[in-house]
mmCIF file of N, CA and C in Angstrom:
data_model
loop_
_atom_site.group_PDB
_atom_site.id
_atom_site.type_symbol
_atom_site.label_atom_id
_atom_site.label_comp_id
_atom_site.label_asym_id
_atom_site.label_seq_id
_atom_site.Cartn_x
_atom_site.Cartn_y
_atom_site.Cartn_z
ATOM 1 N N UNK A 196 -18.984 -56.318 22.041
ATOM 2 C CA UNK A 196 -18.931 -57.391 21.063
ATOM 3 C C UNK A 196 -17.511 -57.421 20.492
ATOM 4 N N UNK A 197 -16.968 -58.617 20.364
ATOM 5 C CA UNK A 197 -15.621 -58.790 19.820
ATOM 6 C C UNK A 197 -15.684 -59.629 18.545
ATOM 7 N N UNK A 198 -14.558 -59.669 17.844
ATOM 8 C CA UNK A 198 -14.479 -60.491 16.638
ATOM 9 C C UNK A 198 -14.691 -61.953 17.001
ATOM 10 N N UNK A 199 -14.163 -62.380 18.138
ATOM 11 C CA UNK A 199 -14.351 -63.766 18.583
ATOM 12 C C UNK A 199 -15.825 -64.064 18.823
ATOM 13 N N UNK A 200 -16.558 -63.094 19.388
ATOM 14 C CA UNK A 200 -17.999 -63.284 19.604
ATOM 15 C C UNK A 200 -18.726 -63.451 18.271
ATOM 16 N N UNK A 201 -18.340 -62.644 17.306
ATOM 17 C CA UNK A 201 -18.996 -62.676 15.995
ATOM 18 C C UNK A 201 -18.798 -64.031 15.325
ATOM 19 N N UNK A 202 -17.620 -64.614 15.486
ATOM 20 C CA UNK A 202 -17.327 -65.910 14.859
ATOM 21 C C UNK A 202 -18.252 -67.017 15.344
ATOM 22 N N UNK A 203 -18.745 -66.908 16.572
ATOM 23 C CA UNK A 203 -19.565 -67.983 17.145
ATOM 24 C C UNK A 203 -21.063 -67.714 17.040
ATOM 25 N N UNK A 204 -21.468 -66.565 16.517
ATOM 26 C CA UNK A 204 -22.893 -66.212 16.448
ATOM 27 C C UNK A 204 -23.621 -67.005 15.371
ATOM 28 N N UNK A 205 -24.875 -67.361 15.681
ATOM 29 C CA UNK A 205 -25.726 -67.962 14.657
ATOM 30 C C UNK A 205 -26.370 -66.834 13.841
ATOM 31 N N UNK A 206 -27.139 -67.197 12.842
ATOM 32 C CA UNK A 206 -27.720 -66.194 11.928
ATOM 33 C C UNK A 206 -28.582 -65.176 12.677
ATOM 34 N N UNK A 207 -29.427 -65.638 13.594
ATOM 35 C CA UNK A 207 -30.309 -64.718 14.319
ATOM 36 C C UNK A 207 -29.503 -63.711 15.137
ATOM 37 N N UNK A 208 -28.435 -64.166 15.761
ATOM 38 C CA UNK A 208 -27.591 -63.269 16.549
ATOM 39 C C UNK A 208 -26.861 -62.280 15.641
ATOM 40 N N UNK A 209 -26.430 -62.746 14.463
ATOM 41 C CA UNK A 209 -25.767 -61.851 13.512
ATOM 42 C C UNK A 209 -26.719 -60.751 13.039
ATOM 43 N N UNK A 210 -27.964 -61.128 12.761
ATOM 44 C CA UNK A 210 -28.962 -60.153 12.320
ATOM 45 C C UNK A 210 -29.220 -59.130 13.422
ATOM 46 N N UNK A 211 -29.336 -59.598 14.662
ATOM 47 C CA UNK A 211 -29.551 -58.682 15.787
ATOM 48 C C UNK A 211 -28.352 -57.753 15.969
ATOM 49 N N UNK A 212 -27.147 -58.297 15.821
ATOM 50 C CA UNK A 212 -25.937 -57.483 15.955
ATOM 51 C C UNK A 212 -25.878 -56.434 14.847
ATOM 52 N N UNK A 213 -26.234 -56.831 13.630
ATOM 53 C CA UNK A 213 -26.243 -55.892 12.506
ATOM 54 C C UNK A 213 -27.164 -54.719 12.816
ATOM 55 N N UNK A 214 -28.367 -55.044 13.281
ATOM 56 C CA UNK A 214 -29.343 -54.003 13.590
ATOM 57 C C UNK A 214 -28.818 -53.081 14.691
ATOM 58 N N UNK A 215 -28.153 -53.658 15.689
ATOM 59 C CA UNK A 215 -27.609 -52.854 16.787
ATOM 60 C C UNK A 215 -26.466 -51.955 16.314
ATOM 61 N N UNK A 216 -25.623 -52.472 15.443
ATOM 62 C CA UNK A 216 -24.450 -51.715 14.991
ATOM 63 C C UNK A 216 -24.823 -50.669 13.941
ATOM 64 N N UNK A 217 -25.605 -51.064 12.945
ATOM 65 C CA UNK A 217 -25.880 -50.178 11.817
ATOM 66 C C UNK A 217 -27.234 -49.474 11.897
ATOM 67 N N UNK A 218 -28.144 -49.999 12.709
ATOM 68 C CA UNK A 218 -29.450 -49.378 12.836
ATOM 69 C C UNK A 218 -30.333 -49.530 11.617
ATOM 70 N N UNK A 219 -30.028 -50.518 10.789
ATOM 71 C CA UNK A 219 -30.821 -50.781 9.587
ATOM 72 C C UNK A 219 -31.027 -52.286 9.463
ATOM 73 N N UNK A 220 -32.056 -52.704 8.728
ATOM 74 C CA UNK A 220 -32.230 -54.142 8.509
ATOM 75 C C UNK A 220 -31.089 -54.700 7.659
ATOM 76 N N UNK A 221 -30.843 -55.976 7.811
ATOM 77 C CA UNK A 221 -29.808 -56.648 7.021
ATOM 78 C C UNK A 221 -30.240 -56.650 5.556
ATOM 79 N N UNK A 222 -29.346 -56.293 4.624
ATOM 80 C CA UNK A 222 -29.705 -56.368 3.203
ATOM 81 C C UNK A 222 -30.129 -57.787 2.825
ATOM 82 N N UNK A 223 -31.093 -57.874 1.944
ATOM 83 C CA UNK A 223 -31.595 -59.184 1.524
ATOM 84 C C UNK A 223 -30.486 -60.015 0.902
ATOM 85 N N UNK A 224 -30.549 -61.285 1.138
ATOM 86 C CA UNK A 224 -29.637 -62.281 0.564
ATOM 87 C C UNK A 224 -28.180 -62.111 0.994
ATOM 88 N N UNK A 225 -27.930 -61.410 2.091
ATOM 89 C CA UNK A 225 -26.565 -61.282 2.593
ATOM 90 C C UNK A 225 -26.276 -62.516 3.438
ATOM 91 N N UNK A 226 -25.281 -63.282 3.045
ATOM 92 C CA UNK A 226 -24.985 -64.547 3.717
ATOM 93 C C UNK A 226 -24.371 -64.310 5.091
ATOM 94 N N UNK A 227 -24.431 -65.336 5.923
ATOM 95 C CA UNK A 227 -23.846 -65.252 7.265
ATOM 96 C C UNK A 227 -22.349 -64.958 7.226
ATOM 97 N N UNK A 228 -21.569 -65.591 6.329
ATOM 98 C CA UNK A 228 -20.144 -65.237 6.278
ATOM 99 C C UNK A 228 -19.910 -63.752 5.970
ATOM 100 N N UNK A 229 -20.711 -63.188 5.078
ATOM 101 C CA UNK A 229 -20.552 -61.761 4.786
ATOM 102 C C UNK A 229 -20.973 -60.908 5.974
ATOM 103 N N UNK A 230 -22.059 -61.304 6.647
ATOM 104 C CA UNK A 230 -22.462 -60.585 7.858
ATOM 105 C C UNK A 230 -21.315 -60.564 8.862
ATOM 106 N N UNK A 231 -20.673 -61.709 9.048
ATOM 107 C CA UNK A 231 -19.547 -61.789 9.984
ATOM 108 C C UNK A 231 -18.421 -60.835 9.565
ATOM 109 N N UNK A 232 -18.121 -60.820 8.282
ATOM 110 C CA UNK A 232 -17.032 -59.945 7.802
ATOM 111 C C UNK A 232 -17.352 -58.471 8.017
ATOM 112 N N UNK A 233 -18.568 -58.071 7.658
ATOM 113 C CA UNK A 233 -18.957 -56.672 7.842
ATOM 114 C C UNK A 233 -18.914 -56.280 9.316
ATOM 115 N N UNK A 234 -19.499 -57.128 10.158
ATOM 116 C CA UNK A 234 -19.527 -56.821 11.588
ATOM 117 C C UNK A 234 -18.126 -56.798 12.182
ATOM 118 N N UNK A 235 -17.287 -57.759 11.786
ATOM 119 C CA UNK A 235 -15.916 -57.797 12.303
ATOM 120 C C UNK A 235 -15.156 -56.545 11.879
ATOM 121 N N UNK A 236 -15.337 -56.113 10.650
ATOM 122 C CA UNK A 236 -14.672 -54.893 10.190
ATOM 123 C C UNK A 236 -15.114 -53.705 11.028
ATOM 124 N N UNK A 237 -16.417 -53.600 11.258
ATOM 125 C CA UNK A 237 -16.949 -52.470 12.019
ATOM 126 C C UNK A 237 -16.418 -52.479 13.450
ATOM 127 N N UNK A 238 -16.376 -53.654 14.067
ATOM 128 C CA UNK A 238 -15.852 -53.768 15.436
ATOM 129 C C UNK A 238 -14.384 -53.351 15.465
ATOM 130 N N UNK A 239 -13.615 -53.814 14.496
ATOM 131 C CA UNK A 239 -12.196 -53.469 14.453
ATOM 132 C C UNK A 239 -11.998 -51.979 14.174
ATOM 133 N N UNK A 240 -12.786 -51.423 13.273
ATOM 134 C CA UNK A 240 -12.649 -50.000 12.945
ATOM 135 C C UNK A 240 -12.993 -49.133 14.152
ATOM 136 N N UNK A 241 -14.051 -49.496 14.864
ATOM 137 C CA UNK A 241 -14.430 -48.721 16.048
ATOM 138 C C UNK A 241 -13.406 -48.889 17.160
ATOM 139 N N UNK A 242 -12.779 -50.043 17.225
ATOM 140 C CA UNK A 242 -11.755 -50.289 18.237
ATOM 141 C C UNK A 242 -10.509 -49.464 18.009
ATOM 142 N N UNK A 243 -10.321 -48.989 16.810
ATOM 143 C CA UNK A 243 -9.156 -48.161 16.476
ATOM 144 C C UNK A 243 -9.560 -46.697 16.351
ATOM 145 N N UNK A 244 -10.523 -46.298 17.122
ATOM 146 C CA UNK A 244 -11.046 -44.921 17.109
ATOM 147 C C UNK A 244 -11.618 -44.535 15.748
ATOM 148 N N UNK A 245 -12.174 -45.482 15.062
ATOM 149 C CA UNK A 245 -12.862 -45.173 13.815
ATOM 150 C C UNK A 245 -12.005 -45.366 12.581
ATOM 151 N N UNK A 246 -12.589 -45.026 11.468
ATOM 152 C CA UNK A 246 -11.915 -45.159 10.182
ATOM 153 C C UNK A 246 -10.965 -43.986 9.970
ATOM 154 N N UNK A 247 -9.936 -44.177 9.135
ATOM 155 C CA UNK A 247 -9.035 -43.063 8.831
ATOM 156 C C UNK A 247 -9.803 -41.888 8.224
ATOM 157 N N UNK A 248 -9.399 -40.665 8.569
ATOM 158 C CA UNK A 248 -10.120 -39.471 8.115
ATOM 159 C C UNK A 248 -10.187 -39.384 6.591
ATOM 160 N N UNK A 249 -9.105 -39.739 5.916
ATOM 161 C CA UNK A 249 -9.109 -39.697 4.455
ATOM 162 C C UNK A 249 -10.136 -40.643 3.862
ATOM 163 N N UNK A 250 -10.275 -41.823 4.474
ATOM 164 C CA UNK A 250 -11.240 -42.809 4.001
ATOM 165 C C UNK A 250 -12.660 -42.313 4.242
ATOM 166 N N UNK A 251 -12.893 -41.709 5.408
ATOM 167 C CA UNK A 251 -14.214 -41.162 5.719
ATOM 168 C C UNK A 251 -14.564 -40.058 4.722
ATOM 169 N N UNK A 252 -13.582 -39.228 4.370
ATOM 170 C CA UNK A 252 -13.827 -38.161 3.396
ATOM 171 C C UNK A 252 -14.188 -38.741 2.033
ATOM 172 N N UNK A 253 -13.499 -39.815 1.626
ATOM 173 C CA UNK A 253 -13.817 -40.456 0.343
ATOM 174 C C UNK A 253 -15.226 -41.052 0.362
ATOM 175 N N UNK A 254 -15.598 -41.670 1.487
ATOM 176 C CA UNK A 254 -16.946 -42.227 1.602
ATOM 177 C C UNK A 254 -17.997 -41.123 1.526
ATOM 178 N N UNK A 255 -17.741 -40.007 2.213
ATOM 179 C CA UNK A 255 -18.693 -38.897 2.192
ATOM 180 C C UNK A 255 -18.838 -38.342 0.780
ATOM 181 N N UNK A 256 -17.728 -38.226 0.058
ATOM 182 C CA UNK A 256 -17.782 -37.731 -1.323
ATOM 183 C C UNK A 256 -18.564 -38.697 -2.206
ATOM 184 N N UNK A 257 -18.321 -39.996 -2.026
ATOM 185 C CA UNK A 257 -19.042 -40.996 -2.820
ATOM 186 C C UNK A 257 -20.537 -40.943 -2.532
ATOM 187 N N UNK A 258 -20.893 -40.685 -1.278
ATOM 188 C CA UNK A 258 -22.307 -40.605 -0.916
ATOM 189 C C UNK A 258 -22.963 -39.367 -1.525
ATOM 190 N N UNK A 259 -22.201 -38.276 -1.652
ATOM 191 C CA UNK A 259 -22.748 -37.044 -2.234
ATOM 192 C C UNK A 259 -22.882 -37.144 -3.742
ATOM 193 N N UNK A 260 -21.945 -37.808 -4.390
ATOM 194 C CA UNK A 260 -21.973 -37.924 -5.846
ATOM 195 C C UNK A 260 -23.141 -38.792 -6.268
ATOM 196 N N UNK A 261 -23.825 -38.376 -7.293
ATOM 197 C CA UNK A 261 -24.954 -39.140 -7.809
ATOM 198 C C UNK A 261 -24.464 -40.005 -8.960
ATOM 199 N N UNK A 262 -24.322 -41.335 -8.735
ATOM 200 C CA UNK A 262 -23.801 -42.184 -9.804
ATOM 201 C C UNK A 262 -24.735 -42.302 -10.998
ATOM 202 N N UNK A 263 -25.991 -41.930 -10.821
ATOM 203 C CA UNK A 263 -26.935 -42.051 -11.929
ATOM 204 C C UNK A 263 -27.062 -40.735 -12.704
ATOM 205 N N UNK A 264 -26.068 -39.859 -12.546
ATOM 206 C CA UNK A 264 -26.097 -38.592 -13.279
ATOM 207 C C UNK A 264 -26.287 -38.851 -14.766
ATOM 208 N N UNK A 265 -27.063 -38.011 -15.374
ATOM 209 C CA UNK A 265 -27.252 -38.116 -16.821
ATOM 210 C C UNK A 265 -26.007 -37.587 -17.526
ATOM 211 N N UNK A 266 -25.852 -37.976 -18.751
ATOM 212 C CA UNK A 266 -24.752 -37.450 -19.553
ATOM 213 C C UNK A 266 -24.904 -35.941 -19.668
ATOM 214 N N UNK A 267 -23.799 -35.256 -19.889
ATOM 215 C CA UNK A 267 -23.913 -33.811 -20.087
ATOM 216 C C UNK A 267 -24.863 -33.522 -21.248
ATOM 217 N N UNK A 268 -25.596 -32.446 -21.122
ATOM 218 C CA UNK A 268 -26.541 -32.094 -22.183
ATOM 219 C C UNK A 268 -25.769 -31.731 -23.441
ATOM 220 N N UNK A 269 -26.060 -32.426 -24.498
ATOM 221 C CA UNK A 269 -25.417 -32.148 -25.785
ATOM 222 C C UNK A 269 -26.356 -31.272 -26.592
ATOM 223 N N UNK A 270 -25.813 -30.203 -27.129
ATOM 224 C CA UNK A 270 -26.632 -29.266 -27.892
ATOM 225 C C UNK A 270 -26.339 -29.402 -29.382
ATOM 226 N N UNK A 271 -27.352 -29.197 -30.206
ATOM 227 C CA UNK A 271 -27.118 -29.236 -31.649
ATOM 228 C C UNK A 271 -25.973 -28.306 -32.029
ATOM 229 N N UNK A 272 -25.138 -28.792 -32.911
ATOM 230 C CA UNK A 272 -23.960 -28.044 -33.318
ATOM 231 C C UNK A 272 -22.703 -28.536 -32.630
ATOM 232 N N UNK A 273 -22.889 -29.343 -31.579
ATOM 233 C CA UNK A 273 -21.742 -29.916 -30.880
ATOM 234 C C UNK A 273 -21.116 -31.027 -31.706
ATOM 235 N N UNK A 274 -19.908 -31.390 -31.334
ATOM 236 C CA UNK A 274 -19.197 -32.412 -32.099
ATOM 237 C C UNK A 274 -18.451 -33.317 -31.127
ATOM 238 N N UNK A 275 -18.565 -34.618 -31.344
ATOM 239 C CA UNK A 275 -17.835 -35.614 -30.562
ATOM 240 C C UNK A 275 -16.779 -36.233 -31.467
ATOM 241 N N UNK A 276 -15.573 -36.325 -30.954
ATOM 242 C CA UNK A 276 -14.481 -36.896 -31.743
ATOM 243 C C UNK A 276 -13.875 -38.038 -30.947
ATOM 244 N N UNK A 277 -13.719 -39.185 -31.599
ATOM 245 C CA UNK A 277 -13.165 -40.365 -30.933
ATOM 246 C C UNK A 277 -12.248 -41.082 -31.898
ATOM 247 N N UNK A 278 -11.050 -41.398 -31.426
ATOM 248 C CA UNK A 278 -10.130 -42.178 -32.246
ATOM 249 C C UNK A 278 -10.288 -43.641 -31.853
ATOM 250 N N UNK A 279 -10.365 -44.505 -32.862
ATOM 251 C CA UNK A 279 -10.514 -45.931 -32.610
ATOM 252 C C UNK A 279 -9.718 -46.695 -33.656
ATOM 253 N N UNK A 280 -8.783 -47.511 -33.209
ATOM 254 C CA UNK A 280 -7.938 -48.319 -34.095
ATOM 255 C C UNK A 280 -7.308 -47.483 -35.208
ATOM 256 N N UNK A 281 -6.810 -46.318 -34.843
ATOM 257 C CA UNK A 281 -6.102 -45.470 -35.796
ATOM 258 C C UNK A 281 -6.980 -44.597 -36.671
ATOM 259 N N UNK A 282 -8.291 -44.745 -36.574
ATOM 260 C CA UNK A 282 -9.206 -43.924 -37.373
ATOM 261 C C UNK A 282 -9.912 -42.925 -36.458
ATOM 262 N N UNK A 283 -10.065 -41.704 -36.929
ATOM 263 C CA UNK A 283 -10.768 -40.680 -36.163
ATOM 264 C C UNK A 283 -12.219 -40.634 -36.617
ATOM 265 N N UNK A 284 -13.120 -40.729 -35.655
ATOM 266 C CA UNK A 284 -14.553 -40.723 -35.941
ATOM 267 C C UNK A 284 -15.148 -39.435 -35.390
ATOM 268 N N UNK A 285 -15.887 -38.727 -36.235
ATOM 269 C CA UNK A 285 -16.499 -37.458 -35.856
ATOM 270 C C UNK A 285 -18.014 -37.628 -35.901
ATOM 271 N N UNK A 286 -18.665 -37.302 -34.788
ATOM 272 C CA UNK A 286 -20.121 -37.385 -34.688
ATOM 273 C C UNK A 286 -20.640 -35.979 -34.414
ATOM 274 N N UNK A 287 -21.558 -35.519 -35.240
ATOM 275 C CA UNK A 287 -22.165 -34.203 -35.048
ATOM 276 C C UNK A 287 -23.470 -34.362 -34.287
ATOM 277 N N UNK A 288 -23.692 -33.464 -33.332
ATOM 278 C CA UNK A 288 -24.945 -33.446 -32.583
ATOM 279 C C UNK A 288 -25.929 -32.597 -33.375
ATOM 280 N N UNK A 289 -27.080 -33.188 -33.687
ATOM 281 C CA UNK A 289 -28.114 -32.479 -34.445
ATOM 282 C C UNK A 289 -29.418 -32.535 -33.657
ATOM 283 N N UNK A 290 -30.414 -31.791 -34.090
ATOM 284 C CA UNK A 290 -31.716 -31.835 -33.423
ATOM 285 C C UNK A 290 -32.258 -33.259 -33.437
ATOM 286 N N UNK A 291 -32.532 -33.802 -32.276
ATOM 287 C CA UNK A 291 -33.134 -35.122 -32.171
ATOM 288 C C UNK A 291 -32.199 -36.285 -32.401
ATOM 289 N N UNK A 292 -30.900 -36.068 -32.398
ATOM 290 C CA UNK A 292 -30.008 -37.207 -32.571
ATOM 291 C C UNK A 292 -28.589 -36.835 -32.942
ATOM 292 N N UNK A 293 -27.994 -37.696 -33.752
ATOM 293 C CA UNK A 293 -26.579 -37.574 -34.099
ATOM 294 C C UNK A 293 -26.385 -37.908 -35.568
ATOM 295 N N UNK A 294 -25.339 -37.349 -36.148
ATOM 296 C CA UNK A 294 -25.009 -37.595 -37.542
ATOM 297 C C UNK A 294 -23.584 -38.136 -37.600
ATOM 298 N N UNK A 295 -23.449 -39.332 -38.187
ATOM 299 C CA UNK A 295 -22.135 -39.962 -38.323
ATOM 300 C C UNK A 295 -22.054 -40.608 -39.701
ATOM 301 N N UNK A 296 -21.005 -40.314 -40.432
ATOM 302 C CA UNK A 296 -20.799 -40.854 -41.783
ATOM 303 C C UNK A 296 -22.020 -40.633 -42.675
ATOM 304 N N UNK A 297 -22.655 -39.473 -42.519
ATOM 305 C CA UNK A 297 -23.795 -39.132 -43.365
ATOM 306 C C UNK A 297 -25.097 -39.791 -42.967
ATOM 307 N N UNK A 298 -25.103 -40.576 -41.899
ATOM 308 C CA UNK A 298 -26.330 -41.244 -41.450
ATOM 309 C C UNK A 298 -26.788 -40.668 -40.122
ATOM 310 N N UNK A 299 -28.095 -40.606 -39.949
ATOM 311 C CA UNK A 299 -28.702 -40.064 -38.737
ATOM 312 C C UNK A 299 -28.957 -41.204 -37.742
ATOM 313 N N UNK A 300 -28.656 -40.956 -36.465
ATOM 314 C CA UNK A 300 -28.865 -41.933 -35.397
ATOM 315 C C UNK A 300 -29.597 -41.256 -34.246
ATOM 316 N N UNK A 301 -30.467 -42.007 -33.586
ATOM 317 C CA UNK A 301 -31.209 -41.463 -32.449
ATOM 318 C C UNK A 301 -30.364 -41.449 -31.174
ATOM 319 N N UNK A 302 -29.379 -42.348 -31.085
ATOM 320 C CA UNK A 302 -28.528 -42.386 -29.893
ATOM 321 C C UNK A 302 -27.094 -42.712 -30.293
ATOM 322 N N UNK A 303 -26.192 -42.587 -29.320
ATOM 323 C CA UNK A 303 -24.777 -42.834 -29.585
ATOM 324 C C UNK A 303 -24.415 -44.320 -29.593
ATOM 325 N N UNK A 304 -25.194 -45.139 -28.932
ATOM 326 C CA UNK A 304 -24.832 -46.556 -28.807
ATOM 327 C C UNK A 304 -24.739 -47.286 -30.142
ATOM 328 N N UNK A 305 -25.678 -47.097 -31.075
ATOM 329 C CA UNK A 305 -25.516 -47.773 -32.373
ATOM 330 C C UNK A 305 -24.272 -47.304 -33.131
ATOM 331 N N UNK A 306 -23.890 -46.055 -32.926
ATOM 332 C CA UNK A 306 -22.675 -45.546 -33.576
ATOM 333 C C UNK A 306 -21.457 -46.243 -32.981
ATOM 334 N N UNK A 307 -21.416 -46.317 -31.652
ATOM 335 C CA UNK A 307 -20.295 -46.992 -30.986
ATOM 336 C C UNK A 307 -20.219 -48.449 -31.414
ATOM 337 N N UNK A 308 -21.364 -49.092 -31.558
ATOM 338 C CA UNK A 308 -21.405 -50.494 -31.980
ATOM 339 C C UNK A 308 -20.892 -50.646 -33.406
ATOM 340 N N UNK A 309 -21.273 -49.711 -34.282
ATOM 341 C CA UNK A 309 -20.812 -49.768 -35.677
ATOM 342 C C UNK A 309 -19.306 -49.546 -35.766
ATOM 343 N N UNK A 310 -18.779 -48.690 -34.911
ATOM 344 C CA UNK A 310 -17.343 -48.394 -34.938
ATOM 345 C C UNK A 310 -16.532 -49.566 -34.400
ATOM 346 N N UNK A 311 -16.978 -50.136 -33.278
ATOM 347 C CA UNK A 311 -16.171 -51.152 -32.580
ATOM 348 C C UNK A 311 -16.528 -52.583 -32.938
ATOM 349 N N UNK A 312 -17.766 -52.797 -33.382
ATOM 350 C CA UNK A 312 -18.222 -54.160 -33.620
ATOM 351 C C UNK A 312 -18.640 -54.856 -32.337
ATOM 352 N N UNK A 313 -18.683 -54.113 -31.236
ATOM 353 C CA UNK A 313 -19.074 -54.680 -29.938
ATOM 354 C C UNK A 313 -20.163 -53.806 -29.325
ATOM 355 N N UNK A 314 -20.851 -54.360 -28.340
ATOM 356 C CA UNK A 314 -21.922 -53.614 -27.673
ATOM 357 C C UNK A 314 -21.339 -52.675 -26.622
ATOM 358 N N UNK A 315 -21.153 -51.442 -27.008
ATOM 359 C CA UNK A 315 -20.652 -50.403 -26.113
ATOM 360 C C UNK A 315 -21.797 -49.492 -25.712
ATOM 361 N N UNK A 316 -21.689 -48.905 -24.532
ATOM 362 C CA UNK A 316 -22.545 -47.778 -24.189
ATOM 363 C C UNK A 316 -22.016 -46.598 -24.995
ATOM 364 N N UNK A 317 -22.862 -45.989 -25.788
ATOM 365 C CA UNK A 317 -22.421 -44.859 -26.599
ATOM 366 C C UNK A 317 -21.841 -43.716 -25.778
ATOM 367 N N UNK A 318 -22.557 -43.259 -24.725
ATOM 368 C CA UNK A 318 -21.994 -42.182 -23.907
ATOM 369 C C UNK A 318 -20.653 -42.567 -23.277
ATOM 370 N N UNK A 319 -20.507 -43.810 -22.887
ATOM 371 C CA UNK A 319 -19.235 -44.243 -22.301
ATOM 372 C C UNK A 319 -18.139 -44.286 -23.364
ATOM 373 N N UNK A 320 -18.462 -44.796 -24.543
ATOM 374 C CA UNK A 320 -17.479 -44.886 -25.624
ATOM 375 C C UNK A 320 -16.952 -43.503 -26.010
ATOM 376 N N UNK A 321 -17.839 -42.515 -26.030
ATOM 377 C CA UNK A 321 -17.424 -41.173 -26.423
ATOM 378 C C UNK A 321 -16.941 -40.327 -25.244
ATOM 379 N N UNK A 322 -16.775 -40.953 -24.082
ATOM 380 C CA UNK A 322 -16.190 -40.262 -22.939
ATOM 381 C C UNK A 322 -17.132 -39.356 -22.178
ATOM 382 N N UNK A 323 -18.436 -39.526 -22.369
ATOM 383 C CA UNK A 323 -19.400 -38.698 -21.654
ATOM 384 C C UNK A 323 -19.737 -39.259 -20.284
ATOM 385 N N UNK A 324 -19.474 -40.542 -20.077
ATOM 386 C CA UNK A 324 -19.677 -41.183 -18.777
ATOM 387 C C UNK A 324 -18.398 -41.910 -18.422
ATOM 388 N N UNK A 325 -18.009 -41.856 -17.145
ATOM 389 C CA UNK A 325 -16.774 -42.550 -16.751
ATOM 390 C C UNK A 325 -16.951 -44.057 -16.776
ATOM 391 N N UNK A 326 -15.845 -44.774 -16.918
ATOM 392 C CA UNK A 326 -15.872 -46.232 -16.848
ATOM 393 C C UNK A 326 -16.146 -46.652 -15.420
ATOM 394 N N UNK A 327 -16.833 -47.855 -15.293
ATOM 395 C CA UNK A 327 -17.027 -48.437 -13.987
ATOM 396 C C UNK A 327 -18.131 -47.879 -13.301
#
């Protein structure tokens, strides 16, 4: 199969090619233009003896990493410090929640919202989860 062949395939042929190349069903709602792009990339990558080793290593690492990891376990007595607009905010971890400015909160998100005035993920705002 060549890139030129892929350009002329109808949807049924693209689906069959996807199954042959990847061994999995086509993801739902994937348009024909995207199918063509994915298949063309795969054909080109295989034609060049595969993907670069560094890229394959990055893909393998991404596959091993669990993006849904929970935030690190915070234990009572811990302290989160965040500077925002020139002010330093200190949040103490207590049993069953957090203490900020003398008020008790069940989660970090309302604290982040009170500090910024915007809807932030509390764990993300305090640096417990990476951006993106």
